[in-house]
PDB file of C-alpha atoms in Angstrom:
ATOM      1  CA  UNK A   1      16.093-190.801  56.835  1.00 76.00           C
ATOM      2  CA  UNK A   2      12.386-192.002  56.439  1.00 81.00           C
ATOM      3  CA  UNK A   3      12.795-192.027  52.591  1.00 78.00           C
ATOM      4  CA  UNK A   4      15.799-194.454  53.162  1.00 83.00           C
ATOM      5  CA  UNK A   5      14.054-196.600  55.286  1.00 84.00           C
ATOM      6  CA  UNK A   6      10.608-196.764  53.199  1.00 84.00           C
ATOM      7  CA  UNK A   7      13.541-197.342  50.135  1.00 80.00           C
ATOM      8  CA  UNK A   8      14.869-200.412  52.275  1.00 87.00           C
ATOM      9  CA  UNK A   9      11.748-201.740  52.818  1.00 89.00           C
ATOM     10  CA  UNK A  10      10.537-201.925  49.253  1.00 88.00           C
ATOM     11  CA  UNK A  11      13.472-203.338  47.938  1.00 85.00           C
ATOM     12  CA  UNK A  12      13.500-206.071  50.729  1.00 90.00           C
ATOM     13  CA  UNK A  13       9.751-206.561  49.868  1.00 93.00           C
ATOM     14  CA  UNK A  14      11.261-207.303  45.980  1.00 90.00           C
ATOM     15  CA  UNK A  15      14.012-209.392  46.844  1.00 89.00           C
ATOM     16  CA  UNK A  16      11.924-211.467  49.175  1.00 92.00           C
ATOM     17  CA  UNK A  17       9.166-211.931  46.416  1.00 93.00           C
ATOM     18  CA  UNK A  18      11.705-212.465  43.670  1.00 90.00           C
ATOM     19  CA  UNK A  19      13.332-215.321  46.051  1.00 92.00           C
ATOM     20  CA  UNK A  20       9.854-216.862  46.673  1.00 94.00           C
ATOM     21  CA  UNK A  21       8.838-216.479  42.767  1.00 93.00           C
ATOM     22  CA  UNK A  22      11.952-218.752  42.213  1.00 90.00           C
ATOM     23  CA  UNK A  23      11.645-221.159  44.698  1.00 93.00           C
ATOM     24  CA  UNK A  24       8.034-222.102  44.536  1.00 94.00           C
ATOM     25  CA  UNK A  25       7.035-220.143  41.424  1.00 92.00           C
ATOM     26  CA  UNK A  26       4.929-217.165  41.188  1.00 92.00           C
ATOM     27  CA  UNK A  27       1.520-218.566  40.664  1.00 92.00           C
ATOM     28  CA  UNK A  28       2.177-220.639  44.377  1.00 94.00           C
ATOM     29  CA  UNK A  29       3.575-217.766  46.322  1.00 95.00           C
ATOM     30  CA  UNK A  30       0.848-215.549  47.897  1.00 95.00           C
ATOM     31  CA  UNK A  31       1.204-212.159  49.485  1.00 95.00           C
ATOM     32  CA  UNK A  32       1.135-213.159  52.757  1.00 95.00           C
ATOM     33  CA  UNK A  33       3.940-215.315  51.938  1.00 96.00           C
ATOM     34  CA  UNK A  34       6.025-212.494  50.968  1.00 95.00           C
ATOM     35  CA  UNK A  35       5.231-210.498  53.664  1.00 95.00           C
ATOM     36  CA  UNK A  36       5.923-212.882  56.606  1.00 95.00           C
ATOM     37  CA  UNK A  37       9.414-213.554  54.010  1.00 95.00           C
ATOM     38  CA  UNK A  38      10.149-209.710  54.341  1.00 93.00           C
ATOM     39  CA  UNK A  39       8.963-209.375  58.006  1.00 93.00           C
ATOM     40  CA  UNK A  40       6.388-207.210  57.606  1.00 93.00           C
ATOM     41  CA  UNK A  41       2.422-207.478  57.946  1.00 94.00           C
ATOM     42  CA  UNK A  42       0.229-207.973  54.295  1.00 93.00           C
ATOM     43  CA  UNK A  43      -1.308-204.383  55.042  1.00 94.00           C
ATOM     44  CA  UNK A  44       2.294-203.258  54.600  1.00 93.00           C
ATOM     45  CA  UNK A  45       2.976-204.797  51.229  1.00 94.00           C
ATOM     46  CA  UNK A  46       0.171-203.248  50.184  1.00 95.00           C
ATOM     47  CA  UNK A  47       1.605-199.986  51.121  1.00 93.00           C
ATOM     48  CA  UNK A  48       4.230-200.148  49.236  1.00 92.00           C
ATOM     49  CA  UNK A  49       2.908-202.202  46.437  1.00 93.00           C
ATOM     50  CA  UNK A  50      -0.789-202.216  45.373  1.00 92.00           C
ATOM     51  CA  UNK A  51      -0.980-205.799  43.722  1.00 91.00           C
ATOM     52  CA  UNK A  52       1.574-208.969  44.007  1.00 93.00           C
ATOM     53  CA  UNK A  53       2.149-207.975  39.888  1.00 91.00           C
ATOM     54  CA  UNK A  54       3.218-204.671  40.699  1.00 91.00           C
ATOM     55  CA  UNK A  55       5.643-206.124  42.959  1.00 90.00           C
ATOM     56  CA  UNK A  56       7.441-207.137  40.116  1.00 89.00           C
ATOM     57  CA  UNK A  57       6.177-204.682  37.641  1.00 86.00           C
ATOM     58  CA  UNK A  58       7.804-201.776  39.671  1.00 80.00           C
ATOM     59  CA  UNK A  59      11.065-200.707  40.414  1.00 69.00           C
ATOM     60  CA  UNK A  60      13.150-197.841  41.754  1.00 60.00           C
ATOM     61  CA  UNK A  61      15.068-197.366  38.411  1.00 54.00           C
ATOM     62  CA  UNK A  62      11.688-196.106  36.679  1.00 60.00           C
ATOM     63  CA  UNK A  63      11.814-192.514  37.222  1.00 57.00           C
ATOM     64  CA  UNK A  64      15.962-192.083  36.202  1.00 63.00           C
ATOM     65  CA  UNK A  65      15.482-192.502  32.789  1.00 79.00           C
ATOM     66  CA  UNK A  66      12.794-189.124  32.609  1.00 83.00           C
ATOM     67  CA  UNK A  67      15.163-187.446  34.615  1.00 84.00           C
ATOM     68  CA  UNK A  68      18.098-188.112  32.270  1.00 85.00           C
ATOM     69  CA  UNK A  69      15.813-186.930  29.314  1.00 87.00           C
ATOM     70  CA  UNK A  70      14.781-183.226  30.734  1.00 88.00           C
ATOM     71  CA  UNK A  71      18.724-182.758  31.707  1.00 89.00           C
ATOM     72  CA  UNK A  72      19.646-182.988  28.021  1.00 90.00           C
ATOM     73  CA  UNK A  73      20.251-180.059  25.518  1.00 92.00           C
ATOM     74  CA  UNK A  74      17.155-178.686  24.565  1.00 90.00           C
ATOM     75  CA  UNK A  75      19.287-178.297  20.779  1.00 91.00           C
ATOM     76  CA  UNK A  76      19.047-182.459  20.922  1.00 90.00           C
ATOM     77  CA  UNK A  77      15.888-183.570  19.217  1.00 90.00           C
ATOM     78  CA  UNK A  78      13.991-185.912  21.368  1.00 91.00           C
ATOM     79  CA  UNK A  79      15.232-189.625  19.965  1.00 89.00           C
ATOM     80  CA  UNK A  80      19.062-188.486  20.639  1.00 90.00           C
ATOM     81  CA  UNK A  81      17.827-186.504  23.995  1.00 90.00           C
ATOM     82  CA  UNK A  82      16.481-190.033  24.476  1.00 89.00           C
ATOM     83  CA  UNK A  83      19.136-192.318  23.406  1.00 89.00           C
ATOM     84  CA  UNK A  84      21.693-190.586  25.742  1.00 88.00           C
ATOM     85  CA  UNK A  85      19.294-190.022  28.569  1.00 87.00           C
ATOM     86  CA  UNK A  86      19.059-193.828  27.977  1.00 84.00           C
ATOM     87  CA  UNK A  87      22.623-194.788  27.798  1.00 84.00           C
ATOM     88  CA  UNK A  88      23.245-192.849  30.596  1.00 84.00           C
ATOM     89  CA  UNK A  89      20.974-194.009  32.997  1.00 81.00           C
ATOM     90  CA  UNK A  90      21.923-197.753  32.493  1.00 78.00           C
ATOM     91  CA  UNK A  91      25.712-197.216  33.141  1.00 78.00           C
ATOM     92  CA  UNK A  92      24.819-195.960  36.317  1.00 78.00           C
ATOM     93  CA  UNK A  93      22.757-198.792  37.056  1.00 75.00           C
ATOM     94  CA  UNK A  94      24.179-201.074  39.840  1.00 76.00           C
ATOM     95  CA  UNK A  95      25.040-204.912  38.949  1.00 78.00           C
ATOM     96  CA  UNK A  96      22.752-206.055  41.474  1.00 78.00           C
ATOM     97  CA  UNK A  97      19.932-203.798  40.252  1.00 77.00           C
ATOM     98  CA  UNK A  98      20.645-205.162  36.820  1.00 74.00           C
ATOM     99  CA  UNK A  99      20.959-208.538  37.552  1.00 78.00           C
ATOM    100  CA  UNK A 100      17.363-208.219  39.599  1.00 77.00           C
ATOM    101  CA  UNK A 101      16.060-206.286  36.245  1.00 78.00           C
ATOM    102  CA  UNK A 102      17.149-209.410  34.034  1.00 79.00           C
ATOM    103  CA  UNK A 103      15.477-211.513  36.733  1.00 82.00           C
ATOM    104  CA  UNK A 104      12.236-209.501  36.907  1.00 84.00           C
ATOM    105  CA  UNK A 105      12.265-209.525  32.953  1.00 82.00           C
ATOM    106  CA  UNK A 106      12.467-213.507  32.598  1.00 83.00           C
ATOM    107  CA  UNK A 107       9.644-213.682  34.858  1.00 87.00           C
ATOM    108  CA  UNK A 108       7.749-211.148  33.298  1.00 87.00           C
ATOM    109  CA  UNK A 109       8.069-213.090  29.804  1.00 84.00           C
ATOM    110  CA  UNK A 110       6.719-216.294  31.728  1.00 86.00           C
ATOM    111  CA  UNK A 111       3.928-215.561  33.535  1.00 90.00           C
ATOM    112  CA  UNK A 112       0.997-214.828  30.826  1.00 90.00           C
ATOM    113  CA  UNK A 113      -1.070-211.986  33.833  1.00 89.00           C
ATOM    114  CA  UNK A 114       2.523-210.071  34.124  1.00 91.00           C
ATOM    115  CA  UNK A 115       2.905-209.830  30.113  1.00 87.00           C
ATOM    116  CA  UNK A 116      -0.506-208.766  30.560  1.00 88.00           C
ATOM    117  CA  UNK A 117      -0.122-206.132  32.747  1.00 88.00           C
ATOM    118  CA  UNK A 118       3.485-205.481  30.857  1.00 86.00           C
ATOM    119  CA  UNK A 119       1.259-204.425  27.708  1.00 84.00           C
ATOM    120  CA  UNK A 120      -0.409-201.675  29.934  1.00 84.00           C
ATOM    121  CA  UNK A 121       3.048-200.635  31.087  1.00 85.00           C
ATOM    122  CA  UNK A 122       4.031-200.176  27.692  1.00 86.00           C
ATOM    123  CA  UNK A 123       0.600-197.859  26.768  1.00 86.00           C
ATOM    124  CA  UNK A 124       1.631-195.851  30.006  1.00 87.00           C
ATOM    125  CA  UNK A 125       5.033-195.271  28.822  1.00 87.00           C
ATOM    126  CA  UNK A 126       3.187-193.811  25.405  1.00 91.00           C
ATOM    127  CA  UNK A 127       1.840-192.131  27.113  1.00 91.00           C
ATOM    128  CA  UNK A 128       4.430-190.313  29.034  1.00 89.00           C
ATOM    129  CA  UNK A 129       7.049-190.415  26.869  1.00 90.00           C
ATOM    130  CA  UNK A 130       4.358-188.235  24.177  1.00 94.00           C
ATOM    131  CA  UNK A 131       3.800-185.582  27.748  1.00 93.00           C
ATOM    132  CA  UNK A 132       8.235-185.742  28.126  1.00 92.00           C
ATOM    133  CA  UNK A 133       8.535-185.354  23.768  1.00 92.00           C
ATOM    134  CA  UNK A 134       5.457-182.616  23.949  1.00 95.00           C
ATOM    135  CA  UNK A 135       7.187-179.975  26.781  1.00 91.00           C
ATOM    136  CA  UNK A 136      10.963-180.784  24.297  1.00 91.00           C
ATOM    137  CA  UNK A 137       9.157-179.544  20.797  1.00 92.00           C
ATOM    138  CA  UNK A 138       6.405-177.007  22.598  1.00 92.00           C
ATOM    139  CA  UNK A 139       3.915-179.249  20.660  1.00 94.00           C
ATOM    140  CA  UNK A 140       0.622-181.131  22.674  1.00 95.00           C
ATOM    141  CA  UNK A 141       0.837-184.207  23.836  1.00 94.00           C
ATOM    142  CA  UNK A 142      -2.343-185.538  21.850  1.00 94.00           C
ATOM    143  CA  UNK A 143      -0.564-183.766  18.577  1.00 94.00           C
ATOM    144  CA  UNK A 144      -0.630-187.058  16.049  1.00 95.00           C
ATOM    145  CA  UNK A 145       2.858-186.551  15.144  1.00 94.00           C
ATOM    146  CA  UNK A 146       3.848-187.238  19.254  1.00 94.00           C
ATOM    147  CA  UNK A 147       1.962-189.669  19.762  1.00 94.00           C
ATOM    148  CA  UNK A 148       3.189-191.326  16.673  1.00 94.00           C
ATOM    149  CA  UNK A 149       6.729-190.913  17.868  1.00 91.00           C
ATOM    150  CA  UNK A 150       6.381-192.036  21.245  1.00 93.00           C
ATOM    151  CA  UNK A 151       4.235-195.300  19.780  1.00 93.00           C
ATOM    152  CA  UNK A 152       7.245-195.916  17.761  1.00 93.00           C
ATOM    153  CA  UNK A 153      10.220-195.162  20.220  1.00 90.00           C
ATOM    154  CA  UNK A 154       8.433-197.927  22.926  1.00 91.00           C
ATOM    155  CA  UNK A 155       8.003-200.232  19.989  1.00 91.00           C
ATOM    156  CA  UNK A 156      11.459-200.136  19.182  1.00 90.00           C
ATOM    157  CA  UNK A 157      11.703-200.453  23.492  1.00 87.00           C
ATOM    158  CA  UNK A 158       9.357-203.861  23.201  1.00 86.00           C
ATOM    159  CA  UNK A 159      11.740-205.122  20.367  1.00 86.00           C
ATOM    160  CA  UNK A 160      14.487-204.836  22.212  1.00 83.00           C
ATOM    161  CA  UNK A 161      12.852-205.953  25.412  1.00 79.00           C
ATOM    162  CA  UNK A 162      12.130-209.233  23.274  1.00 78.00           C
ATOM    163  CA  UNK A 163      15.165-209.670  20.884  1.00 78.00           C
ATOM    164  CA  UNK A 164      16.923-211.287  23.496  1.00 66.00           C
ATOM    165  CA  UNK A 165      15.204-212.855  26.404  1.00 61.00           C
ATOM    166  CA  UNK A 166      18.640-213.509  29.124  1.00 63.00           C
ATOM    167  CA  UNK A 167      20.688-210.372  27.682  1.00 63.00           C
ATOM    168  CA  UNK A 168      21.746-208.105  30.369  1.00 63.00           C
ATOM    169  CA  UNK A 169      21.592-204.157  30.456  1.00 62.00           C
ATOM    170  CA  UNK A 170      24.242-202.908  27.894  1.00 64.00           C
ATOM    171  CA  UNK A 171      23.226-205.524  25.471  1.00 77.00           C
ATOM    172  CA  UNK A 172      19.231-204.305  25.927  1.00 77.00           C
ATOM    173  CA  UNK A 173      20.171-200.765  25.899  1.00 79.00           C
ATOM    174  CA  UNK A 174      22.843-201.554  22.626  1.00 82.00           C
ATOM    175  CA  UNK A 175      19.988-202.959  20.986  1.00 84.00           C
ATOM    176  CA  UNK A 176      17.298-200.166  21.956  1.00 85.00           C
ATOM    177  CA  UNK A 177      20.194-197.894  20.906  1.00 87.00           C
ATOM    178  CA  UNK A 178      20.581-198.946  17.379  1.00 88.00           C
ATOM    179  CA  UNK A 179      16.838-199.354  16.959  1.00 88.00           C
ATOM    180  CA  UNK A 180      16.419-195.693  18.096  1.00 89.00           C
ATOM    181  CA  UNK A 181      19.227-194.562  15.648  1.00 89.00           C
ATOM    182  CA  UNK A 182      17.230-196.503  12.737  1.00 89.00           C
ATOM    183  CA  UNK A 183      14.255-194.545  13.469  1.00 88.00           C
ATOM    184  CA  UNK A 184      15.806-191.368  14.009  1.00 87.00           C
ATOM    185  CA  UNK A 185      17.696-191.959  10.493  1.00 87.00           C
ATOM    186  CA  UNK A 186      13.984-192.915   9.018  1.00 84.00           C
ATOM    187  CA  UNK A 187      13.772-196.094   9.328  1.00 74.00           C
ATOM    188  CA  UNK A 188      15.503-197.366   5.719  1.00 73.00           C
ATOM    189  CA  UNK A 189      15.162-200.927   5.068  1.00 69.00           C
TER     190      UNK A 189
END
Protein backbone atom coordinates (compact mmCIF):
# COMPACT_ATOMS: atom_id res chain seq x y z
CA UNK A 1 0.00 0.00 0.00
CA UNK A 2 2.86 2.54 0.83
CA UNK A 3 4.69 1.57 -2.44
CA UNK A 4 1.40 2.56 -4.29
CA UNK A 5 1.07 5.64 -2.69
CA UNK A 6 4.92 6.80 -2.90
CA UNK A 7 4.18 5.42 -6.89
CA UNK A 8 1.18 8.02 -7.00
CA UNK A 9 3.02 10.62 -5.73
CA UNK A 10 5.93 10.53 -8.12
CA UNK A 11 4.00 10.26 -11.04
CA UNK A 12 1.75 13.25 -9.93
CA UNK A 13 5.08 15.08 -9.16
CA UNK A 14 5.88 14.27 -13.24
CA UNK A 15 2.71 15.13 -14.61
CA UNK A 16 2.55 18.34 -12.66
CA UNK A 17 6.16 19.33 -13.84
CA UNK A 18 5.56 18.14 -17.37
CA UNK A 19 2.24 20.48 -17.34
CA UNK A 20 4.27 23.44 -15.93
CA UNK A 21 7.36 22.70 -18.45
CA UNK A 22 4.65 23.27 -21.19
CA UNK A 23 2.91 26.05 -20.04
CA UNK A 24 5.63 28.37 -18.96
CA UNK A 25 8.64 26.40 -20.22
CA UNK A 26 11.17 24.62 -18.27
CA UNK A 27 13.82 27.18 -17.75
CA UNK A 28 10.71 29.52 -15.91
CA UNK A 29 9.22 26.81 -13.81
CA UNK A 30 11.04 26.34 -10.44
CA UNK A 31 10.69 23.54 -7.96
CA UNK A 32 8.67 25.15 -5.71
CA UNK A 33 6.38 25.69 -8.48
CA UNK A 34 5.96 22.12 -9.03
CA UNK A 35 5.57 21.27 -5.72
CA UNK A 36 2.79 23.70 -4.63
CA UNK A 37 1.32 22.27 -8.52
CA UNK A 38 1.49 18.64 -7.03
CA UNK A 39 0.46 19.63 -3.43
CA UNK A 40 3.25 18.72 -1.74
CA UNK A 41 6.13 20.70 0.18
CA UNK A 42 9.79 21.29 -1.98
CA UNK A 43 11.46 18.93 0.75
CA UNK A 44 9.14 16.33 -0.74
CA UNK A 45 10.11 16.68 -4.36
CA UNK A 46 13.29 16.27 -3.33
CA UNK A 47 12.43 13.00 -1.89
CA UNK A 48 11.37 11.63 -4.63
CA UNK A 49 13.48 13.40 -7.12
CA UNK A 50 17.00 14.75 -6.34
CA UNK A 51 17.20 17.63 -9.03
CA UNK A 52 14.25 19.41 -11.21
CA UNK A 53 16.34 17.41 -14.36
CA UNK A 54 15.85 14.22 -12.85
CA UNK A 55 12.31 14.96 -12.70
CA UNK A 56 12.23 14.49 -16.18
CA UNK A 57 15.21 12.34 -16.61
CA UNK A 58 13.50 9.52 -14.52
CA UNK A 59 10.76 7.36 -14.94
CA UNK A 60 9.06 4.24 -13.62
CA UNK A 61 9.53 2.30 -16.96
CA UNK A 62 13.48 2.25 -16.34
CA UNK A 63 13.96 -0.86 -14.51
CA UNK A 64 11.35 -3.20 -16.98
CA UNK A 65 13.54 -3.36 -19.67
CA UNK A 66 16.59 -5.24 -17.26
CA UNK A 67 14.00 -7.29 -16.02
CA UNK A 68 12.83 -8.44 -19.46
CA UNK A 69 16.58 -9.15 -20.34
CA UNK A 70 17.51 -11.67 -17.25
CA UNK A 71 13.96 -13.54 -18.02
CA UNK A 72 15.23 -14.51 -21.47
CA UNK A 73 16.87 -17.88 -22.56
CA UNK A 74 20.19 -17.99 -21.40
CA UNK A 75 20.72 -20.04 -25.21
CA UNK A 76 19.82 -16.24 -26.68
CA UNK A 77 23.00 -14.29 -27.10
CA UNK A 78 22.72 -10.97 -25.49
CA UNK A 79 21.62 -8.52 -28.66
CA UNK A 80 18.49 -10.99 -29.35
CA UNK A 81 18.07 -11.51 -25.32
CA UNK A 82 18.01 -7.72 -25.77
CA UNK A 83 15.95 -7.06 -28.72
CA UNK A 84 13.04 -9.17 -27.28
CA UNK A 85 13.49 -8.05 -23.73
CA UNK A 86 13.08 -4.72 -25.64
CA UNK A 87 10.12 -5.42 -27.75
CA UNK A 88 8.54 -6.80 -25.00
CA UNK A 89 8.71 -4.31 -22.54
CA UNK A 90 7.32 -1.51 -24.88
CA UNK A 91 4.09 -3.45 -25.82
CA UNK A 92 3.33 -3.50 -22.37
CA UNK A 93 3.85 0.02 -22.01
CA UNK A 94 0.61 2.02 -21.34
CA UNK A 95 -0.51 4.85 -23.98
CA UNK A 96 -0.39 7.36 -21.42
CA UNK A 97 3.08 6.30 -20.23
CA UNK A 98 4.10 6.48 -23.85
CA UNK A 99 2.62 9.47 -24.77
CA UNK A 100 4.40 11.15 -21.41
CA UNK A 101 7.78 9.28 -22.74
CA UNK A 102 7.40 11.10 -26.26
CA UNK A 103 6.69 14.23 -24.21
CA UNK A 104 9.65 13.87 -21.82
CA UNK A 105 11.84 13.03 -25.01
CA UNK A 106 10.91 16.38 -27.00
CA UNK A 107 11.83 18.21 -24.01
CA UNK A 108 14.83 16.45 -23.40
CA UNK A 109 16.05 17.28 -27.12
CA UNK A 110 15.26 21.08 -26.28
CA UNK A 111 16.64 22.00 -23.31
CA UNK A 112 20.66 22.01 -23.88
CA UNK A 113 21.30 21.02 -19.41
CA UNK A 114 18.76 17.88 -19.99
CA UNK A 115 20.77 16.65 -23.27
CA UNK A 116 23.48 17.25 -20.98
CA UNK A 117 22.59 15.23 -18.33
CA UNK A 118 20.95 12.73 -21.17
CA UNK A 119 24.73 12.07 -22.28
CA UNK A 120 25.48 10.83 -18.65
CA UNK A 121 22.35 8.70 -18.83
CA UNK A 122 23.59 7.15 -21.80
CA UNK A 123 27.38 6.36 -20.09
CA UNK A 124 25.24 4.85 -17.14
CA UNK A 125 23.36 2.65 -19.35
CA UNK A 126 27.09 1.41 -20.68
CA UNK A 127 27.61 0.87 -18.04
CA UNK A 128 24.92 -1.42 -16.91
CA UNK A 129 24.04 -2.90 -19.84
CA UNK A 130 28.21 -4.25 -19.92
CA UNK A 131 27.30 -5.60 -15.74
CA UNK A 132 23.54 -7.25 -17.46
CA UNK A 133 25.84 -8.64 -20.93
CA UNK A 134 28.84 -9.72 -18.32
CA UNK A 135 26.53 -12.17 -15.74
CA UNK A 136 24.73 -13.58 -19.73
CA UNK A 137 28.42 -14.66 -21.23
CA UNK A 138 30.21 -15.35 -17.54
CA UNK A 139 32.72 -12.73 -18.90
CA UNK A 140 33.74 -9.26 -16.60
CA UNK A 141 32.17 -6.39 -17.01
CA UNK A 142 35.48 -4.30 -17.73
CA UNK A 143 36.33 -7.31 -20.42
CA UNK A 144 37.00 -4.92 -23.75
CA UNK A 145 34.87 -7.03 -25.81
CA UNK A 146 31.62 -5.97 -23.23
CA UNK A 147 32.23 -2.92 -22.98
CA UNK A 148 32.58 -2.63 -26.67
CA UNK A 149 29.21 -4.24 -27.11
CA UNK A 150 27.32 -2.38 -24.70
CA UNK A 151 29.05 1.09 -26.25
CA UNK A 152 27.64 -0.07 -29.45
CA UNK A 153 24.10 -1.47 -28.48
CA UNK A 154 23.32 2.30 -26.65
CA UNK A 155 24.74 3.89 -29.74
CA UNK A 156 22.48 2.17 -31.88
CA UNK A 157 19.80 3.27 -28.66
CA UNK A 158 20.99 7.20 -29.24
CA UNK A 159 20.38 6.70 -33.07
CA UNK A 160 17.24 5.68 -32.69
CA UNK A 161 16.47 8.04 -29.86
CA UNK A 162 17.44 10.78 -32.58
CA UNK A 163 16.27 9.37 -36.01
CA UNK A 164 13.02 10.61 -35.35
CA UNK A 165 12.37 13.34 -32.90
CA UNK A 166 7.97 13.04 -32.50
CA UNK A 167 7.92 9.10 -33.29
CA UNK A 168 6.13 7.23 -30.69
CA UNK A 169 7.17 3.84 -28.96
CA UNK A 170 6.81 1.07 -31.67
CA UNK A 171 8.33 3.29 -34.22
CA UNK A 172 11.54 4.00 -31.60
CA UNK A 173 11.67 0.48 -30.60
CA UNK A 174 11.20 -0.65 -34.72
CA UNK A 175 14.03 1.44 -35.34
CA UNK A 176 16.30 0.32 -32.25
CA UNK A 177 15.15 -3.12 -33.45
CA UNK A 178 16.56 -3.11 -36.87
CA UNK A 179 19.66 -1.26 -35.72
CA UNK A 180 20.25 -4.07 -33.14
CA UNK A 181 19.67 -6.77 -35.88
CA UNK A 182 22.41 -4.84 -38.12
CA UNK A 183 24.83 -5.15 -35.42
CA UNK A 184 24.08 -8.49 -34.39
CA UNK A 185 24.41 -9.52 -38.28
CA UNK A 186 27.94 -7.42 -38.21
CA UNK A 187 27.16 -4.46 -39.15
CA UNK A 188 27.50 -4.84 -43.32
CA UNK A 189 27.27 -1.70 -45.13
Amino acid sequence: MRERKKARTRAAIQEQALRLFREQGYGNTTVEQIAAAAEISPSTFFRYFPTKEAVVLDDAFDPFPVEAFRAQPASASPIQALRHAMRSTFAQLPAEEAAAQRERDALIRSVPELRARMLDRFGRSIQLLAELVAERTGRRADDSAVRTLAGAVIGVGIAAWFSAPDQSPPDFVAALDEGLAQLESGLRL
